Coordinates of C-alpha atoms in Angstrom, one line a residue:
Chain A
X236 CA -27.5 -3.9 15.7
X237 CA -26.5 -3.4 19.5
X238 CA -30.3 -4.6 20.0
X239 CA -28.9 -8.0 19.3
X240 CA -25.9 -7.9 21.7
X241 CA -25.7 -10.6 24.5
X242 CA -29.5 -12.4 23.2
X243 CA -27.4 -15.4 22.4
X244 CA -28.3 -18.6 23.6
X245 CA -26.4 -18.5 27.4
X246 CA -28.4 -15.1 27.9
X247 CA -31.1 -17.2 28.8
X248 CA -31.1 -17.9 32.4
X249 CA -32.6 -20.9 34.0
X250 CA -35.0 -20.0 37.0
X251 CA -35.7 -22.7 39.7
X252 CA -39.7 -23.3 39.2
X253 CA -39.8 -21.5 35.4
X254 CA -42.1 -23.3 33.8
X255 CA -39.8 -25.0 30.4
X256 CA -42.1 -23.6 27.9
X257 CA -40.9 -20.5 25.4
X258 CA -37.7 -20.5 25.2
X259 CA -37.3 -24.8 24.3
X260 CA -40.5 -24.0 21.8
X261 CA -38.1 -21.0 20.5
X262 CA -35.3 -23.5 20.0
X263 CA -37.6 -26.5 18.3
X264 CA -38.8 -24.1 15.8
X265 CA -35.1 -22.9 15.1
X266 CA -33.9 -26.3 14.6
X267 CA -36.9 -26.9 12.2
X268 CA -36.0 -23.7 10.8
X269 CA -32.5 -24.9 9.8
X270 CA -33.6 -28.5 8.4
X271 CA -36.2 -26.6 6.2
X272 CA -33.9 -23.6 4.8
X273 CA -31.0 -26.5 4.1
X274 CA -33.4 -28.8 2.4
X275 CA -35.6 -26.3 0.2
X276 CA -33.5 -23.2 0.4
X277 CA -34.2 -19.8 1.5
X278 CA -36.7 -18.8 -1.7
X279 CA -38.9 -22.1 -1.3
X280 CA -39.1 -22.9 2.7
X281 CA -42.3 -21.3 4.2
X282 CA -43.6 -20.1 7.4
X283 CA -46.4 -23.0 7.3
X284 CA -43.6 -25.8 6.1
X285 CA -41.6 -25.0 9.3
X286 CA -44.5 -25.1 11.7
X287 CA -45.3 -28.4 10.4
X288 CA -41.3 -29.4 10.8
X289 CA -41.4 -28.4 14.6
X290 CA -44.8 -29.7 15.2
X291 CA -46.3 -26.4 16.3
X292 CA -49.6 -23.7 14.8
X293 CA -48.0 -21.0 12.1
X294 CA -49.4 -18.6 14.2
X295 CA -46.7 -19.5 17.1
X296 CA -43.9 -18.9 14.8
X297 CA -45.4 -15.9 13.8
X298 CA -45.6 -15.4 17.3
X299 CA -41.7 -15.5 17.5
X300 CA -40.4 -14.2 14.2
X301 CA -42.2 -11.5 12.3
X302 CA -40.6 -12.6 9.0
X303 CA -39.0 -15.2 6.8
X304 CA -36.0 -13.4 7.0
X305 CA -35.5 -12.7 10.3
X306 CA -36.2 -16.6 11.0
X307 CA -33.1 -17.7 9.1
X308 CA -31.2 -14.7 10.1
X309 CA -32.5 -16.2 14.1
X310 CA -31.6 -19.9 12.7
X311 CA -28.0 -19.1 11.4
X312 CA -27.3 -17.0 14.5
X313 CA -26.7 -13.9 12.1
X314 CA -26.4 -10.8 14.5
X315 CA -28.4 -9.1 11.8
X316 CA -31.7 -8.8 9.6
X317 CA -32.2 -7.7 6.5
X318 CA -35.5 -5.3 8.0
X319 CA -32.1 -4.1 10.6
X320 CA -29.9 -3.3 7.6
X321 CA -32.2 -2.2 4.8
X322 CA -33.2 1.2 6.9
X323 CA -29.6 1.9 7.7
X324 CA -29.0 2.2 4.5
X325 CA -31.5 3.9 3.1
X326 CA -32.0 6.5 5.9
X327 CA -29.8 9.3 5.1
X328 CA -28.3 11.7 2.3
X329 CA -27.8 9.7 -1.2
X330 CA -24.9 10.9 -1.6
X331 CA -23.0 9.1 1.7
X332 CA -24.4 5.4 1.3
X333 CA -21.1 4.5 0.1
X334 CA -19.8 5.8 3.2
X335 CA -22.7 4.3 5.3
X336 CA -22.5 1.1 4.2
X337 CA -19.0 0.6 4.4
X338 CA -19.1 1.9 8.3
X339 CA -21.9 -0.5 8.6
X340 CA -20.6 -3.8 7.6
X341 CA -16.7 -3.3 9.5
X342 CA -19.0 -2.2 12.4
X343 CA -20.7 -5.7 12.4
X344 CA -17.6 -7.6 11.5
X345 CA -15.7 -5.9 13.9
X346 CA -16.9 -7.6 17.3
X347 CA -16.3 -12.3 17.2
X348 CA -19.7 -12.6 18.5
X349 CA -21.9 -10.9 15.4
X350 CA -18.6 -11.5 13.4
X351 CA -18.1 -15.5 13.7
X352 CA -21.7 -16.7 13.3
X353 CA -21.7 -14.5 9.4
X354 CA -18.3 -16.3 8.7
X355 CA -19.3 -19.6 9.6
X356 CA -22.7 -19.3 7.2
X357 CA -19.8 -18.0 4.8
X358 CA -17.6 -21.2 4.8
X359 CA -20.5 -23.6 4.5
X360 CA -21.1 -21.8 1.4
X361 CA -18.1 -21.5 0.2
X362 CA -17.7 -25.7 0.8
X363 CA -21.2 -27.2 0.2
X364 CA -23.7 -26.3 -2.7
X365 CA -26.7 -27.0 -0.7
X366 CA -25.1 -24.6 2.1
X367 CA -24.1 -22.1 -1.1
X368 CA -28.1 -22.0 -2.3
X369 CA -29.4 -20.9 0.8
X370 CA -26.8 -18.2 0.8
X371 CA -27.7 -17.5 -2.6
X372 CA -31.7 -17.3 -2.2
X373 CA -31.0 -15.2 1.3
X374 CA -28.1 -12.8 0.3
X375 CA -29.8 -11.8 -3.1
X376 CA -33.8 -11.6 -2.6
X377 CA -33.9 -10.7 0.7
X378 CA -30.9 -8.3 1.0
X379 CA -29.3 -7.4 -2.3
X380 CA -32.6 -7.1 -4.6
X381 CA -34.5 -5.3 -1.7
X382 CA -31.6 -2.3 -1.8
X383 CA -31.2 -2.2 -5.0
X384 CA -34.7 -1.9 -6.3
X385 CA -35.8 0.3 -3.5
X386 CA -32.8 2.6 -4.5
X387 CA -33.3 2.3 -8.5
X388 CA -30.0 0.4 -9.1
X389 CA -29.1 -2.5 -11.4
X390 CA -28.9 -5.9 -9.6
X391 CA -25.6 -6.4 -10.9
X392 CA -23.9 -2.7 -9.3
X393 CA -25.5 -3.9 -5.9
X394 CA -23.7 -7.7 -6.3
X395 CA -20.1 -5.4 -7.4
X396 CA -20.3 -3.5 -3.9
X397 CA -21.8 -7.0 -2.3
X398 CA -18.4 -8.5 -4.3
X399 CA -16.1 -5.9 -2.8
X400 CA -17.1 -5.7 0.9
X401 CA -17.5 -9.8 0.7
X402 CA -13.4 -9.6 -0.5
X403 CA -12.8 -6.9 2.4
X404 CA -14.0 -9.1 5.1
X405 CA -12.9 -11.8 4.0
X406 CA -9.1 -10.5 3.7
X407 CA -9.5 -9.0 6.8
X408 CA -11.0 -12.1 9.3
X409 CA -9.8 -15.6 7.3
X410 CA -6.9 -14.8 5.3
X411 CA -5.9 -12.1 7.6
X412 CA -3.8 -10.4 4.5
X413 CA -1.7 -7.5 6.1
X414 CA -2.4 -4.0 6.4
X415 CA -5.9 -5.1 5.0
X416 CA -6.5 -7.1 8.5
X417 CA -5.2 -4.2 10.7
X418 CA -6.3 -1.1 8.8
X419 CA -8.4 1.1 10.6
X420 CA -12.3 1.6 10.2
X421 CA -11.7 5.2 9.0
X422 CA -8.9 4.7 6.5
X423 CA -11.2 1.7 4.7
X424 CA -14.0 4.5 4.8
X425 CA -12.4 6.7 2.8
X426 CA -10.8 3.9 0.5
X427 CA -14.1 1.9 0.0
X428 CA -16.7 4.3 0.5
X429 CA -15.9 5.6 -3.1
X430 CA -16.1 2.7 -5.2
X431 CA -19.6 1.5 -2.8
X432 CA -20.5 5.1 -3.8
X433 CA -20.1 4.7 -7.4
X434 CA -21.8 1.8 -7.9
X435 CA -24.8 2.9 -6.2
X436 CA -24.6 6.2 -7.6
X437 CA -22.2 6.7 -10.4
Chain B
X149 CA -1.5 -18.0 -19.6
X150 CA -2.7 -19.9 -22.5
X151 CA 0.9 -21.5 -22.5
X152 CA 0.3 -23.5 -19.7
X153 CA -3.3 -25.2 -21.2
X154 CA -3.1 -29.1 -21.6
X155 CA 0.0 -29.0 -19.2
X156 CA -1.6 -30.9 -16.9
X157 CA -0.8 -34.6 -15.5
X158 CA -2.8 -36.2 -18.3
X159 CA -0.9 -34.4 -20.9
X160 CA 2.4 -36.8 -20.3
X161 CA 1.8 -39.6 -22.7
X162 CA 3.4 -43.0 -21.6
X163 CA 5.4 -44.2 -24.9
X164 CA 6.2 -47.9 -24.8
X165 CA 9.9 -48.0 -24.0
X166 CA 10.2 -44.9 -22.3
X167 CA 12.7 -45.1 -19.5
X168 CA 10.5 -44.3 -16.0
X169 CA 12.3 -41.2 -15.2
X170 CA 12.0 -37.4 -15.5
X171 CA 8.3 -37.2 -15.3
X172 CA 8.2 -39.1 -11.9
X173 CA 10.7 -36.9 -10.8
X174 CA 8.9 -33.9 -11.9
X175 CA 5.6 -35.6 -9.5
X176 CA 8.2 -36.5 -6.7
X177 CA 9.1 -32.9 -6.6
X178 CA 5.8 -31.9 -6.8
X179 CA 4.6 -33.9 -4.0
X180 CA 7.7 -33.3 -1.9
X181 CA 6.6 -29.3 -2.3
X182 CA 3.1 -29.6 -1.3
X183 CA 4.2 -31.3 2.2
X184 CA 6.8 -28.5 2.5
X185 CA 4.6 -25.6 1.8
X186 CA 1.5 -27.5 4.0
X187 CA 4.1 -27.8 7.0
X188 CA 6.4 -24.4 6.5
X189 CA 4.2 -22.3 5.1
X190 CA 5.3 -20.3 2.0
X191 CA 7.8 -17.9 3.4
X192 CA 9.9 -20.5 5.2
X193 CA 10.1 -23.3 2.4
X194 CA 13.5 -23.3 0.4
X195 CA 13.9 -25.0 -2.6
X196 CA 17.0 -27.0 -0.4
X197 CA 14.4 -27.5 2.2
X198 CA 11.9 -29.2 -0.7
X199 CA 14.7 -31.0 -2.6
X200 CA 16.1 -32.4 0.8
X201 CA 12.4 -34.0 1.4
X202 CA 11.7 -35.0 -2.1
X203 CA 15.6 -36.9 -2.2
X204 CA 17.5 -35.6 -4.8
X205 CA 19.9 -33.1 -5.6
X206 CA 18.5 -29.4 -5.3
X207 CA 20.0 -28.8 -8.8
X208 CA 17.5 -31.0 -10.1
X209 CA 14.8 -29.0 -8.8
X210 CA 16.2 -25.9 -10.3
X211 CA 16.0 -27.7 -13.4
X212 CA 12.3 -28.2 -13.2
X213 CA 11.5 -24.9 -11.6
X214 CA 13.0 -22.0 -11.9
X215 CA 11.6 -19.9 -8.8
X216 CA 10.5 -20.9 -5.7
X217 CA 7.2 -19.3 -7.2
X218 CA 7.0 -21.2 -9.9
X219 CA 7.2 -24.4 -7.8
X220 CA 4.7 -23.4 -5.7
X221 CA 2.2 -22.5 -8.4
X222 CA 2.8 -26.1 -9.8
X223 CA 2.3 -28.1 -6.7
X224 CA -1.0 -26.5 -6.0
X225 CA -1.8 -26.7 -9.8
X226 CA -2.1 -23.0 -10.6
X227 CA -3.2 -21.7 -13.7
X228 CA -0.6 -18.9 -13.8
X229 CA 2.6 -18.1 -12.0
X230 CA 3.2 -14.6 -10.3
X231 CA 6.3 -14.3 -13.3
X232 CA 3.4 -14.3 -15.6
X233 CA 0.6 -12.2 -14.2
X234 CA 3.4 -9.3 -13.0
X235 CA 4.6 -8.2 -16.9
X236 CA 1.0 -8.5 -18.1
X237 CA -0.2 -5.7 -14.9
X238 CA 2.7 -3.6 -15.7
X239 CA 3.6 -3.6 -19.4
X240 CA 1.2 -1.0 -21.1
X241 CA -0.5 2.6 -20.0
X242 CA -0.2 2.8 -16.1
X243 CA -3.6 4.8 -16.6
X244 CA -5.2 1.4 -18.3
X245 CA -3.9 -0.7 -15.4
X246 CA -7.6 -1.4 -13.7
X247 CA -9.1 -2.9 -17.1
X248 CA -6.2 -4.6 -17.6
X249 CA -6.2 -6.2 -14.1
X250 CA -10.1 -7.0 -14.5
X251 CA -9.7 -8.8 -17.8
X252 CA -6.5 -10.8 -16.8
X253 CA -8.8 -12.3 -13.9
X254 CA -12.0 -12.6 -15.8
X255 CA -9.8 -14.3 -18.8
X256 CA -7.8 -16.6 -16.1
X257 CA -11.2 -17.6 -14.5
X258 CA -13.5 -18.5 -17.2
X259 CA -11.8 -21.8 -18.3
X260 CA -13.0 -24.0 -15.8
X261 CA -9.4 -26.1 -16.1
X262 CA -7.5 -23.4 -15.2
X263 CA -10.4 -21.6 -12.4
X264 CA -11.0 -24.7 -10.5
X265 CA -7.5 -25.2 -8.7
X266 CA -7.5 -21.5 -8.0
X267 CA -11.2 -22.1 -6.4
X268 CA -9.7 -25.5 -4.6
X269 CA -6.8 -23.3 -2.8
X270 CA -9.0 -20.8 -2.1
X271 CA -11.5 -23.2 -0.3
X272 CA -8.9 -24.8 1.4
X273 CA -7.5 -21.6 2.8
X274 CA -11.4 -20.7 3.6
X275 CA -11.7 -23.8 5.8
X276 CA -8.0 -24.6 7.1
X277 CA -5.7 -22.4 9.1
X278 CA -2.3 -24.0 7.9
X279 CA -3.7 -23.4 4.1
X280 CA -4.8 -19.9 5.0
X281 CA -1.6 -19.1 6.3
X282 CA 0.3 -20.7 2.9
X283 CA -1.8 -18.8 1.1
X284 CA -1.8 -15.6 2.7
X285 CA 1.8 -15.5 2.4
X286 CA 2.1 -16.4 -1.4
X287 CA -0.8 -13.7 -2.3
X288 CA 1.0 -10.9 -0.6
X289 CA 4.5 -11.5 -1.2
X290 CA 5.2 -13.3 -4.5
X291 CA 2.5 -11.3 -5.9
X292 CA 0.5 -8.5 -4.2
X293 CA 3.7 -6.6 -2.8
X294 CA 5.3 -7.3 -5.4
X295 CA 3.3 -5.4 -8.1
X296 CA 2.3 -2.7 -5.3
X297 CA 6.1 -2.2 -4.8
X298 CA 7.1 -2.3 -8.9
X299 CA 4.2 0.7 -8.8
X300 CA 5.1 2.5 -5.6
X301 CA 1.3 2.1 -4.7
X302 CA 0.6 0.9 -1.1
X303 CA -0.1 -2.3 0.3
X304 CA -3.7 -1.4 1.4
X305 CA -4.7 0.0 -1.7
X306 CA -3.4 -2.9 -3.9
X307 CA -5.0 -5.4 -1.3
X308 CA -8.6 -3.6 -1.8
X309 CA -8.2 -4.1 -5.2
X310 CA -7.6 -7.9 -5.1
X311 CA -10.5 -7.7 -2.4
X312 CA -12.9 -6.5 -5.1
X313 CA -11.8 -9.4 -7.7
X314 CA -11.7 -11.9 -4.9
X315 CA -15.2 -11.4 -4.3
X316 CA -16.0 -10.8 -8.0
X317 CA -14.2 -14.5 -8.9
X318 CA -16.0 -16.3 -5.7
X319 CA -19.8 -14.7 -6.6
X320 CA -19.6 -15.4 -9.6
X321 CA -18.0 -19.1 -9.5
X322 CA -19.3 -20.5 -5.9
X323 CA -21.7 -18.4 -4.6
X324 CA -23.7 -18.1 -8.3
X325 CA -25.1 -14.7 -7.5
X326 CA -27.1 -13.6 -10.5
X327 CA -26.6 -11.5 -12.5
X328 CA -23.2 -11.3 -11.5
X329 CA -22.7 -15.1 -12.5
X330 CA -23.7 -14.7 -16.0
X331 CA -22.5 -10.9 -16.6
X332 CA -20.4 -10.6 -19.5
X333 CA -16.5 -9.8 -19.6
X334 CA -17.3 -6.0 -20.9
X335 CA -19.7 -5.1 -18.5
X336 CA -17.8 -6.1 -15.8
X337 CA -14.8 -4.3 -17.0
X338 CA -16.5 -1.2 -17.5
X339 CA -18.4 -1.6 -14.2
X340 CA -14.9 -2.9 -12.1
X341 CA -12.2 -1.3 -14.2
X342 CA -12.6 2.2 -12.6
X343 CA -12.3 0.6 -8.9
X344 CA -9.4 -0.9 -9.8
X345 CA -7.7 2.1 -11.7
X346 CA -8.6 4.1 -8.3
X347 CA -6.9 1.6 -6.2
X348 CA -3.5 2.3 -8.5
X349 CA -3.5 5.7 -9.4
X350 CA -6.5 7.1 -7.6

């Protein structure tokens, strides 16, 4: 996830005598990017239908993004991909992806710059049905689907861990419920990691 | 909770002849609250603070209201008051407490009359710092503390708990993730109860 630190937007410097070329190309297709996945959705917006939004040959926004996902994770400013957090999970003893995951997402959540761009994706959702289906379509095929069916579990034990980290966060960074909000990473690994645990494995 | 159906606004019949009185004072009240609670927060309203705004004798509120809770519960149109949901949580097997918990919420939620205003506070306190903070303070002190304290359980453990149904209630109502959206009431207390009972007595 560190990868990702400091790539934001003012990381790009402005040289006298750079030729504007990538990096306004980059943004184009990101702002196509983000009409597309709000007027189709995640499941039904393409590679192709965004080229043609921003003008541009597929194979340039191949050029920039391997993947679907990682273009909307790019578009919504997400500080991380589904390819990033699929091998975290699965990389490891069985028997500690309770622990793993809950580590993972307070890690993420932990710092306002990966933090505020995941909660402001949240909100639209939580306020706008278009903004909710993209959610939807992203959150469950290309995240929750892909771990569970690579790991052999139910959909619907996946979506109960999704349900109770979602809750966590949430308490934690927008309703700021105390000790939730200030409780340290290690005392929520050893409260959460259980239940993650059990869905995944019990 | 089912005493409260059809107790909404609607539900006050205008009879021909009836003098203009107690139900407008009822909705004065009411309205009076709101601003209170939207400006003080929960915490700092009073019922002298409310009656003082809404013009009348604070007497008169207490006739309408009994609790401060109670009042608070009507003018954002809750479903259920914490005086309900508290007896229900603690009156039968402490080890049968997490099933209980999961089927009070699932039962309290599946009406769409009685979900929606819950879903409408909650979106509010998503979106709005003054709602948040309303909210915060009415979830953790007229209800959250209160049963964690009646238990001797801790804060943080009871606050996990309402994590896991907070993001059970909001996947399955505004983010639509399936199969969590359509998952039956037994499946989900046999896949949620267990977090739950942890939480309590774990």
């Amino acid at each position: 996830m560190s990868t990702l630190d400091g790539e934001g937007g003012s990381a790009t410097r402005r040289r006298p005598g750079r030729r504007p070329g990538s990096a306004d190309t980059r943004g184009e297709i990101l702002a196509a990017a983000r009409r597309v996945f709000a007027e189709k959705g995640f499941d039904k917006a393409t590679v192709r239908g965004i080229a043609r939004e921003a003008k541009v040959d597929p194979a340039l926004v191949h050029h920039y993004f391997d993947t679907k996902e990682g273009m909307f994770a790019a578009a919504m400013q997400l500080p991380i991909t589904p390819d990033e957090i699929i091998p975290v999970l699965l990389d490891g003893p069985r028997e500690e992806i309770g622990e793993r995951l809950v580590r993972l997402i307070l890690h993420v959540t932990a710092a306002p710059e990966t933090r505020e761009p995941l909660v402001a994706l949240i909100r639209s959702a939580m306020t706008n049905e278009q903004a909710a289906g993209m959610f939807r379509e992203f959150i469950t095929n290309a995240l929750l689907y892909q771990v569970a069916d690579r790991l052999g579990v139910p959909h619907l034990r996946v979506e109960a861990g999704f349900a109770q980290m979602f809750g966590v966060i949430m308490g934690r960074y927008v309703l700021k419920l105390e000790p939730l909000a200030s409780a340290d990473h290690e005392e929520l690994v050893e409260l959460l990691g259980p239940t993650i645990q059990r869905y995944f494995t019990g």
